[in-house]
Amino acid sequence: MRLRVEFTTEPFDLDEAPTHAVVAREVIQGAGLDAVDVGPFGNTAEGGADEVLTAVDSLLRRALASGATRVSLQVNVIDGGAS
């Protein structure tokens, strides 16, 4: 199964990326996922279910530990085949 994760972290800072946002992006960029797209107002990535779910776990733990007060995320199944 393939999944797509979309996420944002808060609080926002339009002048410079907060530590929690940088950490979250580093987790996703280093997770070996496909179609990684990071931006100032949202981030997406795709990959196998195990890889995405492992990345989401790390993303939540590390972003919250780095000062995020809110993490909004959505996970969608984009291919129901085997992982």
Short mmCIF file of N, CA, C and O in Angstrom, two decimals:
data_model
loop_
_atom_site.label_atom_id
_atom_site.label_comp_id
_atom_site.label_asym_id
_atom_site.label_seq_id
_atom_site.Cartn_x
_atom_site.Cartn_y
_atom_site.Cartn_z
N MET A 1 0.84 -1.18 0.00
CA MET A 1 0.00 0.00 0.00
C MET A 1 0.89 1.25 0.00
O MET A 1 1.87 1.30 0.73
N ARG A 2 0.52 2.21 -0.81
CA ARG A 2 1.22 3.50 -0.84
C ARG A 2 0.37 4.55 -0.15
O ARG A 2 -0.86 4.56 -0.30
N LEU A 3 1.05 5.42 0.58
CA LEU A 3 0.37 6.49 1.30
C LEU A 3 0.95 7.83 0.92
O LEU A 3 2.12 7.94 0.54
N ARG A 4 0.12 8.85 1.07
CA ARG A 4 0.58 10.25 0.93
C ARG A 4 0.32 10.93 2.27
O ARG A 4 -0.78 10.84 2.82
N VAL A 5 1.33 11.59 2.79
CA VAL A 5 1.17 12.37 4.02
C VAL A 5 1.31 13.85 3.67
O VAL A 5 2.15 14.23 2.85
N GLU A 6 0.43 14.65 4.24
CA GLU A 6 0.48 16.10 4.12
C GLU A 6 0.51 16.64 5.54
O GLU A 6 -0.26 16.19 6.38
N PHE A 7 1.37 17.62 5.81
CA PHE A 7 1.46 18.12 7.18
C PHE A 7 1.91 19.56 7.24
O PHE A 7 2.56 20.08 6.32
N THR A 8 1.55 20.20 8.34
CA THR A 8 2.06 21.52 8.71
C THR A 8 2.34 21.50 10.20
O THR A 8 1.75 20.71 10.95
N THR A 9 3.25 22.35 10.62
CA THR A 9 3.54 22.51 12.05
C THR A 9 3.30 23.96 12.43
O THR A 9 3.41 24.86 11.60
N GLU A 10 2.94 24.17 13.67
CA GLU A 10 2.70 25.52 14.17
C GLU A 10 3.41 25.68 15.51
O GLU A 10 3.65 24.67 16.18
N PRO A 11 3.72 26.88 15.92
CA PRO A 11 3.30 28.15 15.37
C PRO A 11 4.11 28.54 14.12
O PRO A 11 5.24 28.10 13.93
N PHE A 12 3.46 29.34 13.29
CA PHE A 12 4.10 29.84 12.07
C PHE A 12 5.00 31.03 12.40
O PHE A 12 4.75 31.76 13.34
N ASP A 13 5.99 31.22 11.57
CA ASP A 13 6.83 32.42 11.62
C ASP A 13 7.16 32.73 10.18
O ASP A 13 7.85 31.97 9.51
N LEU A 14 6.63 33.84 9.68
CA LEU A 14 6.82 34.18 8.27
C LEU A 14 8.20 34.73 7.98
O LEU A 14 8.62 34.78 6.83
N ASP A 15 8.93 35.15 9.01
CA ASP A 15 10.27 35.71 8.80
C ASP A 15 11.34 34.64 8.64
O ASP A 15 12.24 34.78 7.83
N GLU A 16 11.25 33.58 9.44
CA GLU A 16 12.21 32.48 9.31
C GLU A 16 11.58 31.20 9.82
O GLU A 16 10.71 31.23 10.69
N ALA A 17 11.99 30.10 9.26
CA ALA A 17 11.40 28.80 9.63
C ALA A 17 11.74 28.47 11.08
O ALA A 17 12.91 28.48 11.45
N PRO A 18 10.73 28.18 11.90
CA PRO A 18 10.99 27.79 13.28
C PRO A 18 11.71 26.44 13.34
O PRO A 18 11.62 25.63 12.41
N THR A 19 12.36 26.20 14.45
CA THR A 19 13.11 24.95 14.62
C THR A 19 12.23 23.73 14.37
O THR A 19 12.64 22.79 13.70
N HIS A 20 11.01 23.73 14.90
CA HIS A 20 10.14 22.57 14.73
C HIS A 20 9.81 22.31 13.27
O HIS A 20 9.71 21.15 12.85
N ALA A 21 9.69 23.35 12.46
CA ALA A 21 9.41 23.18 11.03
C ALA A 21 10.63 22.60 10.31
O ALA A 21 10.50 21.71 9.47
N VAL A 22 11.80 23.08 10.66
CA VAL A 22 13.03 22.58 10.05
C VAL A 22 13.22 21.11 10.41
O VAL A 22 13.54 20.28 9.55
N VAL A 23 13.02 20.76 11.66
CA VAL A 23 13.16 19.38 12.11
C VAL A 23 12.18 18.47 11.38
O VAL A 23 12.54 17.39 10.90
N ALA A 24 10.93 18.89 11.28
CA ALA A 24 9.91 18.08 10.58
C ALA A 24 10.29 17.85 9.13
O ALA A 24 10.18 16.73 8.61
N ARG A 25 10.77 18.87 8.47
CA ARG A 25 11.18 18.73 7.07
C ARG A 25 12.39 17.81 6.94
O ARG A 25 12.46 17.00 6.02
N GLU A 26 13.33 17.92 7.86
CA GLU A 26 14.50 17.04 7.83
C GLU A 26 14.09 15.58 7.99
O GLU A 26 14.64 14.70 7.33
N VAL A 27 13.13 15.32 8.88
CA VAL A 27 12.64 13.95 9.06
C VAL A 27 12.08 13.41 7.76
O VAL A 27 12.42 12.31 7.32
N ILE A 28 11.22 14.18 7.12
CA ILE A 28 10.57 13.72 5.89
C ILE A 28 11.60 13.59 4.76
O ILE A 28 11.58 12.61 4.01
N GLN A 29 12.49 14.55 4.64
CA GLN A 29 13.49 14.48 3.57
C GLN A 29 14.46 13.34 3.76
O GLN A 29 14.98 12.80 2.79
N GLY A 30 14.70 12.93 4.99
CA GLY A 30 15.64 11.85 5.27
C GLY A 30 15.00 10.47 5.38
O GLY A 30 15.68 9.49 5.65
N ALA A 31 13.70 10.39 5.15
CA ALA A 31 12.98 9.13 5.38
C ALA A 31 12.94 8.22 4.15
O ALA A 31 12.36 7.14 4.22
N GLY A 32 13.55 8.64 3.06
CA GLY A 32 13.55 7.80 1.86
C GLY A 32 12.20 7.71 1.18
O GLY A 32 11.90 6.72 0.52
N LEU A 33 11.37 8.75 1.34
CA LEU A 33 10.06 8.77 0.72
C LEU A 33 10.15 9.37 -0.68
O LEU A 33 11.11 10.04 -1.02
N ASP A 34 9.11 9.13 -1.47
CA ASP A 34 9.03 9.64 -2.84
C ASP A 34 8.25 10.96 -2.85
O ASP A 34 7.49 11.25 -1.94
N ALA A 35 8.40 11.67 -3.93
CA ALA A 35 7.59 12.87 -4.21
C ALA A 35 7.53 13.80 -3.01
O ALA A 35 6.47 14.28 -2.63
N VAL A 36 8.67 14.06 -2.40
CA VAL A 36 8.73 14.97 -1.25
C VAL A 36 8.65 16.40 -1.76
O VAL A 36 9.39 16.80 -2.64
N ASP A 37 7.70 17.16 -1.20
CA ASP A 37 7.53 18.56 -1.57
C ASP A 37 7.40 19.35 -0.28
O ASP A 37 6.42 19.18 0.46
N VAL A 38 8.39 20.17 0.03
CA VAL A 38 8.33 21.00 1.24
C VAL A 38 8.12 22.44 0.84
O VAL A 38 8.68 22.93 -0.13
N GLY A 39 7.27 23.12 1.59
CA GLY A 39 6.97 24.51 1.31
C GLY A 39 6.66 25.25 2.59
O GLY A 39 6.56 24.65 3.67
N PRO A 40 6.48 26.56 2.51
CA PRO A 40 6.27 27.36 3.71
C PRO A 40 4.93 27.10 4.41
O PRO A 40 4.79 27.32 5.60
N PHE A 41 3.93 26.61 3.68
CA PHE A 41 2.60 26.44 4.27
C PHE A 41 2.10 25.00 4.24
O PHE A 41 0.97 24.72 4.62
N GLY A 42 2.93 24.08 3.80
CA GLY A 42 2.52 22.69 3.79
C GLY A 42 3.58 21.82 3.15
O GLY A 42 4.39 22.30 2.36
N ASN A 43 3.57 20.57 3.50
CA ASN A 43 4.57 19.63 3.04
C ASN A 43 3.86 18.33 2.68
O ASN A 43 2.91 17.94 3.36
N THR A 44 4.35 17.66 1.64
CA THR A 44 3.77 16.37 1.26
C THR A 44 4.89 15.40 0.93
O THR A 44 6.00 15.79 0.55
N ALA A 45 4.57 14.12 1.07
CA ALA A 45 5.49 13.06 0.68
C ALA A 45 4.67 11.80 0.46
O ALA A 45 3.59 11.64 1.03
N GLU A 46 5.22 10.91 -0.35
CA GLU A 46 4.57 9.64 -0.64
C GLU A 46 5.55 8.51 -0.43
O GLU A 46 6.76 8.71 -0.54
N GLY A 47 5.02 7.32 -0.15
CA GLY A 47 5.87 6.16 -0.01
C GLY A 47 5.07 4.97 0.44
O GLY A 47 3.85 5.03 0.59
N GLY A 48 5.79 3.87 0.66
CA GLY A 48 5.17 2.67 1.19
C GLY A 48 4.60 2.93 2.58
O GLY A 48 5.07 3.81 3.30
N ALA A 49 3.59 2.16 2.95
CA ALA A 49 2.92 2.37 4.23
C ALA A 49 3.89 2.33 5.41
O ALA A 49 3.85 3.21 6.28
N ASP A 50 4.76 1.33 5.46
CA ASP A 50 5.69 1.23 6.59
C ASP A 50 6.60 2.45 6.67
O ASP A 50 6.82 2.99 7.76
N GLU A 51 7.12 2.89 5.54
CA GLU A 51 8.03 4.04 5.53
C GLU A 51 7.30 5.32 5.94
O GLU A 51 7.84 6.12 6.72
N VAL A 52 6.10 5.53 5.41
CA VAL A 52 5.35 6.75 5.75
C VAL A 52 4.97 6.75 7.23
O VAL A 52 5.14 7.75 7.92
N LEU A 53 4.47 5.63 7.73
CA LEU A 53 4.05 5.58 9.13
C LEU A 53 5.23 5.73 10.09
O LEU A 53 5.10 6.40 11.12
N THR A 54 6.36 5.18 9.75
CA THR A 54 7.56 5.37 10.56
C THR A 54 7.99 6.83 10.54
O THR A 54 8.34 7.41 11.59
N ALA A 55 7.94 7.46 9.36
CA ALA A 55 8.30 8.87 9.25
C ALA A 55 7.33 9.75 10.03
O ALA A 55 7.76 10.70 10.69
N VAL A 56 6.04 9.44 9.99
CA VAL A 56 5.04 10.22 10.72
C VAL A 56 5.29 10.13 12.23
O VAL A 56 5.22 11.13 12.94
N ASP A 57 5.60 8.95 12.72
CA ASP A 57 5.91 8.78 14.14
C ASP A 57 7.08 9.68 14.54
O ASP A 57 7.01 10.43 15.52
N SER A 58 8.14 9.61 13.77
CA SER A 58 9.33 10.42 14.06
C SER A 58 9.02 11.91 13.91
O SER A 58 9.45 12.73 14.73
N LEU A 59 8.29 12.26 12.87
CA LEU A 59 7.90 13.65 12.64
C LEU A 59 7.16 14.21 13.84
O LEU A 59 7.49 15.30 14.34
N LEU A 60 6.16 13.50 14.33
CA LEU A 60 5.38 13.98 15.47
C LEU A 60 6.25 14.13 16.72
O LEU A 60 6.23 15.16 17.39
N ARG A 61 7.01 13.10 17.02
CA ARG A 61 7.83 13.13 18.23
C ARG A 61 8.87 14.25 18.19
O ARG A 61 9.05 15.00 19.15
N ARG A 62 9.56 14.37 17.06
CA ARG A 62 10.66 15.35 16.98
C ARG A 62 10.14 16.77 16.84
O ARG A 62 10.73 17.71 17.40
N ALA A 63 9.06 16.99 16.09
CA ALA A 63 8.52 18.34 15.94
C ALA A 63 7.99 18.85 17.28
O ALA A 63 8.24 20.00 17.66
N LEU A 64 7.25 18.01 18.00
CA LEU A 64 6.73 18.43 19.30
C LEU A 64 7.86 18.69 20.29
O LEU A 64 7.81 19.66 21.05
N ALA A 65 8.89 17.86 20.26
CA ALA A 65 10.04 18.06 21.15
C ALA A 65 10.81 19.32 20.79
O ALA A 65 11.53 19.87 21.63
N SER A 66 10.64 19.80 19.56
CA SER A 66 11.37 20.98 19.09
C SER A 66 10.54 22.25 19.16
O SER A 66 10.91 23.27 18.58
N GLY A 67 9.38 22.20 19.82
CA GLY A 67 8.61 23.41 20.05
C GLY A 67 7.32 23.55 19.29
O GLY A 67 6.62 24.56 19.46
N ALA A 68 6.95 22.58 18.48
CA ALA A 68 5.65 22.68 17.80
C ALA A 68 4.54 22.62 18.84
O ALA A 68 4.61 21.84 19.79
N THR A 69 3.53 23.46 18.67
CA THR A 69 2.38 23.44 19.56
C THR A 69 1.19 22.79 18.89
O THR A 69 0.19 22.49 19.54
N ARG A 70 1.33 22.56 17.58
CA ARG A 70 0.27 21.89 16.81
C ARG A 70 0.88 21.30 15.57
O ARG A 70 1.69 21.94 14.90
N VAL A 71 0.51 20.07 15.27
CA VAL A 71 0.90 19.43 14.01
C VAL A 71 -0.39 18.96 13.35
O VAL A 71 -1.13 18.16 13.93
N SER A 72 -0.66 19.48 12.18
CA SER A 72 -1.83 19.05 11.42
C SER A 72 -1.34 18.12 10.33
O SER A 72 -0.42 18.45 9.59
N LEU A 73 -1.96 16.94 10.25
CA LEU A 73 -1.53 16.03 9.20
C LEU A 73 -2.69 15.22 8.68
O LEU A 73 -3.70 15.03 9.36
N GLN A 74 -2.52 14.81 7.46
CA GLN A 74 -3.50 13.99 6.78
C GLN A 74 -2.74 12.88 6.08
O GLN A 74 -1.71 13.13 5.45
N VAL A 75 -3.24 11.67 6.19
CA VAL A 75 -2.63 10.53 5.52
C VAL A 75 -3.70 9.92 4.62
O VAL A 75 -4.80 9.62 5.09
N ASN A 76 -3.37 9.76 3.34
CA ASN A 76 -4.28 9.19 2.36
C ASN A 76 -3.68 7.96 1.72
O ASN A 76 -2.48 7.95 1.42
N VAL A 77 -4.51 6.96 1.49
CA VAL A 77 -4.12 5.80 0.70
C VAL A 77 -4.19 6.22 -0.76
O VAL A 77 -5.22 6.71 -1.23
N ILE A 78 -3.08 6.07 -1.48
CA ILE A 78 -3.08 6.44 -2.89
C ILE A 78 -2.96 5.22 -3.80
O ILE A 78 -3.15 5.32 -5.01
N ASP A 79 -2.64 4.07 -3.22
CA ASP A 79 -2.56 2.82 -3.96
C ASP A 79 -2.75 1.70 -2.96
O ASP A 79 -1.97 1.56 -2.03
N GLY A 80 -3.78 0.91 -3.16
CA GLY A 80 -4.10 -0.12 -2.20
C GLY A 80 -3.32 -1.41 -2.38
O GLY A 80 -3.59 -2.39 -1.71
N GLY A 81 -2.32 -1.43 -3.27
CA GLY A 81 -1.53 -2.64 -3.50
C GLY A 81 -0.65 -2.98 -2.31
O GLY A 81 -0.64 -2.30 -1.30
N ALA A 82 0.10 -4.03 -2.42
CA ALA A 82 1.01 -4.46 -1.36
C ALA A 82 2.10 -3.42 -1.13
O ALA A 82 2.51 -2.73 -2.04
N SER A 83 2.58 -3.34 0.11
CA SER A 83 3.62 -2.35 0.44
C SER A 83 4.99 -2.83 0.04
O SER A 83 5.25 -3.94 -0.25
#
